[in-house]
mmCIF file of C-alpha atoms in Angstrom:
data_model
loop_
_atom_site.group_PDB
_atom_site.id
_atom_site.type_symbol
_atom_site.label_atom_id
_atom_site.label_comp_id
_atom_site.label_asym_id
_atom_site.label_seq_id
_atom_site.Cartn_x
_atom_site.Cartn_y
_atom_site.Cartn_z
ATOM 1 C CA TYR A 275 6.336 -0.044 86.418
ATOM 2 C CA GLY A 276 9.778 0.915 87.488
ATOM 3 C CA ALA A 277 12.062 3.628 86.400
ATOM 4 C CA GLY A 278 12.478 4.113 82.763
ATOM 5 C CA LYS A 279 9.806 1.564 81.829
ATOM 6 C CA PRO A 280 6.757 2.689 79.916
ATOM 7 C CA PRO A 281 3.272 2.061 81.375
ATOM 8 C CA VAL A 282 1.883 -1.318 80.235
ATOM 9 C CA ALA A 283 -1.191 -3.445 80.828
ATOM 10 C CA VAL A 284 -0.737 -5.365 84.057
ATOM 11 C CA ASN A 285 -1.515 -9.017 84.358
ATOM 12 C CA ILE A 286 -2.325 -10.274 87.800
ATOM 13 C CA LYS A 287 -0.869 -13.703 87.256
ATOM 14 C CA GLN A 288 2.512 -12.631 85.876
ATOM 15 C CA ASP A 289 3.108 -9.034 86.545
ATOM 16 C CA TYR A 290 1.832 -8.442 90.118
ATOM 17 C CA PRO A 291 4.390 -10.860 91.669
ATOM 18 C CA GLU A 292 7.125 -9.224 89.587
ATOM 19 C CA ILE A 293 6.100 -5.722 90.403
ATOM 20 C CA LEU A 294 5.746 -6.381 94.060
ATOM 21 C CA LYS A 295 8.678 -8.862 94.499
ATOM 22 C CA ASP A 296 10.778 -6.410 96.731
ATOM 23 C CA ASP A 297 7.884 -5.439 98.928
ATOM 24 C CA LEU A 298 7.998 -7.559 102.029
ATOM 25 C CA GLU A 299 4.288 -7.018 102.838
ATOM 26 C CA TRP A 300 2.766 -7.246 99.365
ATOM 27 C CA ALA A 301 5.017 -9.812 97.602
ATOM 28 C CA PRO A 302 3.411 -12.757 99.407
ATOM 29 C CA ARG A 303 -0.074 -11.422 98.743
ATOM 30 C CA ALA A 304 0.742 -10.908 95.054
ATOM 31 C CA GLU A 305 2.131 -14.542 94.876
ATOM 32 C CA SER A 306 -0.995 -15.967 96.572
ATOM 33 C CA LEU A 307 -3.375 -14.013 94.250
ATOM 34 C CA ALA A 308 -1.399 -14.934 91.155
ATOM 35 C CA ALA A 309 -1.625 -18.674 92.148
ATOM 36 C CA LYS A 310 -5.430 -18.433 92.295
ATOM 37 C CA THR A 311 -5.913 -16.536 89.019
ATOM 38 C CA TYR A 312 -7.215 -18.313 85.900
ATOM 39 C CA GLU A 313 -8.703 -17.551 82.568
ATOM 40 C CA ILE A 314 -12.319 -18.863 82.767
ATOM 41 C CA THR A 315 -11.888 -21.900 80.310
ATOM 42 C CA GLN A 316 -8.605 -22.734 82.000
ATOM 43 C CA PHE A 317 -10.418 -22.820 85.367
ATOM 44 C CA LEU A 318 -13.217 -24.878 84.024
ATOM 45 C CA THR A 319 -11.020 -27.489 82.430
ATOM 46 C CA ASP A 320 -7.805 -27.571 84.355
ATOM 47 C CA VAL A 321 -9.105 -26.850 87.892
ATOM 48 C CA MET A 322 -12.681 -28.056 87.805
ATOM 49 C CA GLY A 323 -12.087 -30.919 85.473
ATOM 50 C CA LEU A 324 -14.921 -30.084 83.157
ATOM 51 C CA GLU A 325 -14.883 -32.195 80.025
ATOM 52 C CA ARG A 326 -18.023 -31.162 78.274
ATOM 53 C CA VAL A 327 -20.998 -28.799 78.462
ATOM 54 C CA GLU A 328 -24.663 -29.373 77.809
ATOM 55 C CA ALA A 329 -24.958 -26.389 75.510
ATOM 56 C CA GLU A 330 -26.301 -26.329 71.901
ATOM 57 C CA LEU A 331 -25.507 -23.925 69.094
ATOM 58 C CA LYS A 332 -26.114 -24.701 65.459
ATOM 59 C CA GLY A 333 -23.552 -23.306 63.064
ATOM 60 C CA VAL A 334 -19.859 -22.784 62.417
ATOM 61 C CA ALA A 335 -17.592 -20.738 64.812
ATOM 62 C CA THR A 336 -14.056 -19.639 64.805
ATOM 63 C CA TYR A 337 -12.054 -18.881 67.926
ATOM 64 C CA HIS A 338 -9.740 -15.814 68.459
ATOM 65 C CA ASP A 339 -6.904 -16.321 70.948
ATOM 66 C CA SER A 340 -6.387 -13.198 72.809
ATOM 67 C CA CYS A 341 -2.896 -11.923 73.621
ATOM 68 C CA SER A 342 -3.503 -12.020 77.353
ATOM 69 C CA SER A 343 -4.959 -15.579 77.510
ATOM 70 C CA GLN A 344 -2.480 -17.296 75.218
ATOM 71 C CA ARG A 345 0.814 -15.426 76.198
ATOM 72 C CA ALA A 346 0.134 -14.542 79.784
ATOM 73 C CA MET A 347 -2.128 -17.372 80.880
ATOM 74 C CA GLY A 348 -1.006 -20.316 78.613
ATOM 75 C CA VAL A 349 -4.537 -20.853 77.271
ATOM 76 C CA LYS A 350 -4.959 -22.448 73.881
ATOM 77 C CA GLU A 351 -6.666 -25.762 73.890
ATOM 78 C CA GLN A 352 -8.978 -25.315 76.942
ATOM 79 C CA PRO A 353 -11.698 -23.412 75.019
ATOM 80 C CA ARG A 354 -11.404 -25.580 71.931
ATOM 81 C CA ARG A 355 -11.926 -28.743 74.122
ATOM 82 C CA LEU A 356 -15.059 -27.286 75.650
ATOM 83 C CA LEU A 357 -16.392 -25.880 72.392
ATOM 84 C CA ALA A 358 -15.994 -29.403 70.794
ATOM 85 C CA SER A 359 -18.701 -30.573 73.142
ATOM 86 C CA VAL A 360 -21.252 -27.984 72.141
ATOM 87 C CA ALA A 361 -24.018 -29.817 70.277
ATOM 88 C CA GLY A 362 -24.472 -28.613 66.707
ATOM 89 C CA LEU A 363 -21.359 -26.475 66.662
ATOM 90 C CA GLU A 364 -18.451 -26.882 64.207
ATOM 91 C CA VAL A 365 -15.240 -24.996 65.101
ATOM 92 C CA GLN A 366 -13.275 -23.870 62.149
ATOM 93 C CA GLU A 367 -9.736 -22.618 62.856
ATOM 94 C CA MET A 368 -8.940 -19.331 61.249
ATOM 95 C CA GLU A 369 -5.575 -18.503 59.816
ATOM 96 C CA GLU A 370 -3.203 -16.589 62.340
ATOM 97 C CA THR A 371 -5.661 -17.157 65.237
ATOM 98 C CA GLU A 372 -2.865 -16.194 67.539
ATOM 99 C CA VAL A 373 -2.238 -12.767 66.011
ATOM 100 C CA CYS A 374 -3.326 -9.800 67.954
ATOM 101 C CA CYS A 375 -6.522 -8.068 66.808
ATOM 102 C CA GLY A 376 -5.127 -4.564 67.438
ATOM 103 C CA PHE A 377 -7.280 -3.616 70.418
ATOM 104 C CA GLY A 378 -4.750 -3.716 73.196
ATOM 105 C CA GLY A 379 -6.477 -1.306 75.582
ATOM 106 C CA THR A 380 -5.372 2.153 74.707
ATOM 107 C CA PHE A 381 -3.290 0.984 71.661
ATOM 108 C CA CYS A 382 -6.293 1.363 69.482
ATOM 109 C CA VAL A 383 -6.819 4.906 70.589
ATOM 110 C CA LYS A 384 -3.152 5.983 70.455
ATOM 111 C CA TYR A 385 -2.487 4.187 67.144
ATOM 112 C CA PRO A 386 -5.855 4.010 65.304
ATOM 113 C CA ASP A 387 -4.524 3.484 61.799
ATOM 114 C CA ILE A 388 -2.232 0.574 62.910
ATOM 115 C CA SER A 389 -5.091 -0.896 64.976
ATOM 116 C CA ASN A 390 -7.477 -0.664 62.090
ATOM 117 C CA GLU A 391 -5.005 -2.551 59.848
ATOM 118 C CA MET A 392 -4.625 -5.272 62.442
ATOM 119 C CA VAL A 393 -8.403 -5.767 63.124
ATOM 120 C CA GLY A 394 -8.931 -5.660 59.376
ATOM 121 C CA ALA A 395 -6.465 -8.568 58.914
ATOM 122 C CA LYS A 396 -8.240 -10.343 61.810
ATOM 123 C CA ALA A 397 -11.618 -9.754 60.317
ATOM 124 C CA ALA A 398 -10.467 -11.098 56.868
ATOM 125 C CA ASN A 399 -9.233 -14.268 58.576
ATOM 126 C CA VAL A 400 -12.643 -14.656 60.380
ATOM 127 C CA LEU A 401 -14.547 -14.204 57.092
ATOM 128 C CA ALA A 402 -12.251 -16.589 55.317
ATOM 129 C CA THR A 403 -13.610 -19.387 57.579
ATOM 130 C CA LYS A 404 -17.216 -18.633 56.588
ATOM 131 C CA ALA A 405 -18.042 -18.897 60.284
ATOM 132 C CA ASP A 406 -21.363 -17.778 61.588
ATOM 133 C CA TYR A 407 -19.670 -16.778 64.893
ATOM 134 C CA VAL A 408 -16.404 -15.476 66.166
ATOM 135 C CA LEU A 409 -15.769 -16.442 69.667
ATOM 136 C CA ALA A 410 -13.168 -15.357 72.242
ATOM 137 C CA GLY A 411 -12.676 -14.936 75.992
ATOM 138 C CA ASP A 412 -11.588 -11.293 75.826
ATOM 139 C CA LEU A 413 -14.297 -8.671 75.624
ATOM 140 C CA GLY A 414 -11.932 -6.048 74.294
ATOM 141 C CA CYS A 415 -10.923 -8.227 71.406
ATOM 142 C CA LEU A 416 -14.572 -9.084 70.743
ATOM 143 C CA LEU A 417 -15.687 -5.449 70.715
ATOM 144 C CA ASN A 418 -12.864 -4.662 68.303
ATOM 145 C CA ILE A 419 -13.546 -7.521 65.960
ATOM 146 C CA ALA A 420 -17.380 -7.210 66.147
ATOM 147 C CA GLY A 421 -17.033 -3.494 65.283
ATOM 148 C CA LYS A 422 -14.830 -4.097 62.254
ATOM 149 C CA LEU A 423 -17.078 -6.840 61.015
ATOM 150 C CA LYS A 424 -20.102 -4.676 61.411
ATOM 151 C CA ARG A 425 -18.557 -1.627 59.788
ATOM 152 C CA ASP A 426 -17.571 -3.890 56.897
ATOM 153 C CA GLY A 427 -21.226 -5.248 56.530
ATOM 154 C CA ALA A 428 -20.387 -8.836 57.582
ATOM 155 C CA SER A 429 -23.093 -10.946 59.206
ATOM 156 C CA THR A 430 -20.678 -12.908 61.476
ATOM 157 C CA LYS A 431 -21.715 -12.642 65.117
ATOM 158 C CA ALA A 432 -19.409 -12.017 67.944
ATOM 159 C CA ARG A 433 -19.933 -14.040 71.234
ATOM 160 C CA HIS A 434 -18.004 -14.479 74.419
ATOM 161 C CA VAL A 435 -17.022 -18.177 74.699
ATOM 162 C CA VAL A 436 -18.837 -18.424 78.133
ATOM 163 C CA GLU A 437 -22.104 -17.303 76.530
ATOM 164 C CA VAL A 438 -21.799 -20.284 74.092
ATOM 165 C CA LEU A 439 -20.623 -22.828 76.884
ATOM 166 C CA ALA A 440 -23.438 -21.808 79.237
ATOM 167 C CA GLY A 441 -26.080 -21.814 76.432
ATOM 168 C CA ALA A 442 -26.831 -18.257 77.333
ATOM 169 C CA LEU A 443 -27.670 -16.831 73.993
ATOM 170 C CA ASP A 444 -30.912 -15.142 74.717
ATOM 171 C CA GLU A 445 -29.236 -11.685 74.510
ATOM 172 C CA PRO A 446 -28.106 -10.173 71.193
ATOM 173 C CA PRO A 447 -24.529 -10.850 70.068
ATOM 174 C CA ILE A 448 -21.843 -8.215 70.842
ATOM 175 C CA GLY A 449 -22.405 -5.123 68.855
ATOM 176 C CA GLU A 450 -26.045 -5.923 68.074
ATOM 177 C CA ARG A 451 -29.156 -4.341 69.605
#
């Protein structure tokens, strides 16, 4: 966006207002949209005031902080607060939870060797927790992590955090039939 800048992933909350700041018609619209844009657990806790859920999941889970949710949206504690209320679930923090999984949209296609090294390190950190589940709020991350775990023969299941919070676990985990 802009002369001499490489194409990047665009975040509605941060980038749209910046990209459109000089456009008299679109700048106010971008600001208005950005003010109403939230990551789902951020919306549930910080806007709706949700303190707990009525879900149940027996086992141990670890949580991956996606680059977009933590860096662009400021989300860190919100999913953990809600997961703490899931009956039967123990959340075990992994090492380097905030480190990128290597998916990054087209990054994994353009730089597959680097991406594989990154997701390999993430998968090793997941496995070190001995968690039954790896959870996140970003489907790209979950697809990448689930794929690596499955290729490596691990039994850890990947789930979107909302599936767990809503108790919507009838469908198979990500990457499973």
